[in-house]
Amino acid sequence: MGRPRDVYGLVSRYYGKHPGGHFFDRDTLKFFGESLSTMRLLKGTVKIKDICGEEHECYVLSRLQKKHPLGPRRTYAYFDVDTLDDVTV
């Protein structure tokens, strides 16, 4: 399976690997003031180290959090290209 073309492709692949996942659930998005329409899947992949120092190749999801404690801001989420786990940095 190739690289997802857009955020909707990422969501589809995410639920394919994590049928019980909650990252893109309506209630989760609502809690953070996010919506799929304001998210963007950035081109290419990046290599990052997670909080344990393990390296991952990841897709980068740019998202607008309207309910961020410091006011609305764009944040980034990282998804491992093989497992589609949300990688915490």
XYZ file of C-alpha atoms in Angstrom:
89
model
C 0.000 0.000 0.000
C 1.434 3.379 -0.987
C 1.592 6.674 0.755
C -1.755 8.278 1.642
C -2.529 11.152 -0.737
C -4.333 13.385 1.743
C -5.657 13.573 5.301
C -8.677 11.413 4.411
C -6.371 8.699 3.070
C -4.375 8.851 6.317
C -7.578 8.543 8.364
C -8.665 5.521 6.330
C -5.301 3.793 6.712
C -5.170 4.703 10.434
C -8.526 3.003 11.092
C -7.421 0.062 8.950
C -4.520 -0.536 11.366
C -6.286 0.735 14.523
C -10.004 -0.142 14.255
C -10.544 0.887 17.885
C -8.385 4.028 17.622
C -9.671 7.407 18.778
C -7.260 9.937 17.239
C -9.732 11.034 14.543
C -12.994 10.390 16.437
C -15.554 13.193 16.320
C -15.438 13.676 20.119
C -11.623 13.796 20.157
C -11.541 16.370 17.363
C -14.250 18.417 19.076
C -12.335 18.401 22.387
C -9.301 20.005 20.727
C -11.351 22.259 18.446
C -10.049 20.469 15.351
C -11.669 19.390 12.106
C -10.493 17.203 9.247
C -11.096 20.074 6.817
C -8.396 22.208 8.494
C -5.833 19.379 8.645
C -3.138 18.895 6.005
C -0.926 15.899 5.308
C 2.505 17.331 4.556
C 4.494 16.034 1.584
C 7.136 13.394 2.124
C 8.145 11.840 5.410
C 10.454 12.831 8.241
C 12.732 10.849 10.546
C 12.159 11.721 14.183
C 13.024 10.303 17.592
C 10.191 9.582 19.985
C 10.268 10.420 23.684
C 12.185 7.171 24.340
C 14.855 7.978 21.745
C 13.652 5.417 19.172
C 13.795 6.621 15.562
C 10.710 6.493 13.331
C 9.992 7.455 9.744
C 6.729 9.394 9.902
C 3.999 11.122 7.985
C 3.383 14.632 9.329
C -0.144 15.868 9.956
C -0.553 19.622 10.323
C -3.635 20.533 12.348
C -5.255 23.702 13.645
C -6.173 23.422 17.329
C -8.760 26.107 18.035
C -9.034 25.191 21.737
C -5.298 25.181 22.530
C -4.643 26.574 26.060
C -2.487 29.361 24.576
C -5.027 30.244 21.902
C -5.542 28.831 18.411
C -2.370 27.413 16.911
C -1.099 25.004 14.309
C 0.405 21.852 15.779
C 1.859 18.702 14.237
C 1.178 15.015 14.775
C 3.502 12.265 13.572
C 2.397 8.820 12.367
C 4.838 5.946 11.858
C 4.740 4.972 8.157
C 4.635 1.224 8.931
C 2.399 0.959 12.008
C 0.505 4.276 11.724
C 0.979 4.667 15.482
C 0.811 8.247 16.732
C 4.439 8.999 17.660
C 4.983 11.264 20.668
C 8.022 13.507 20.406
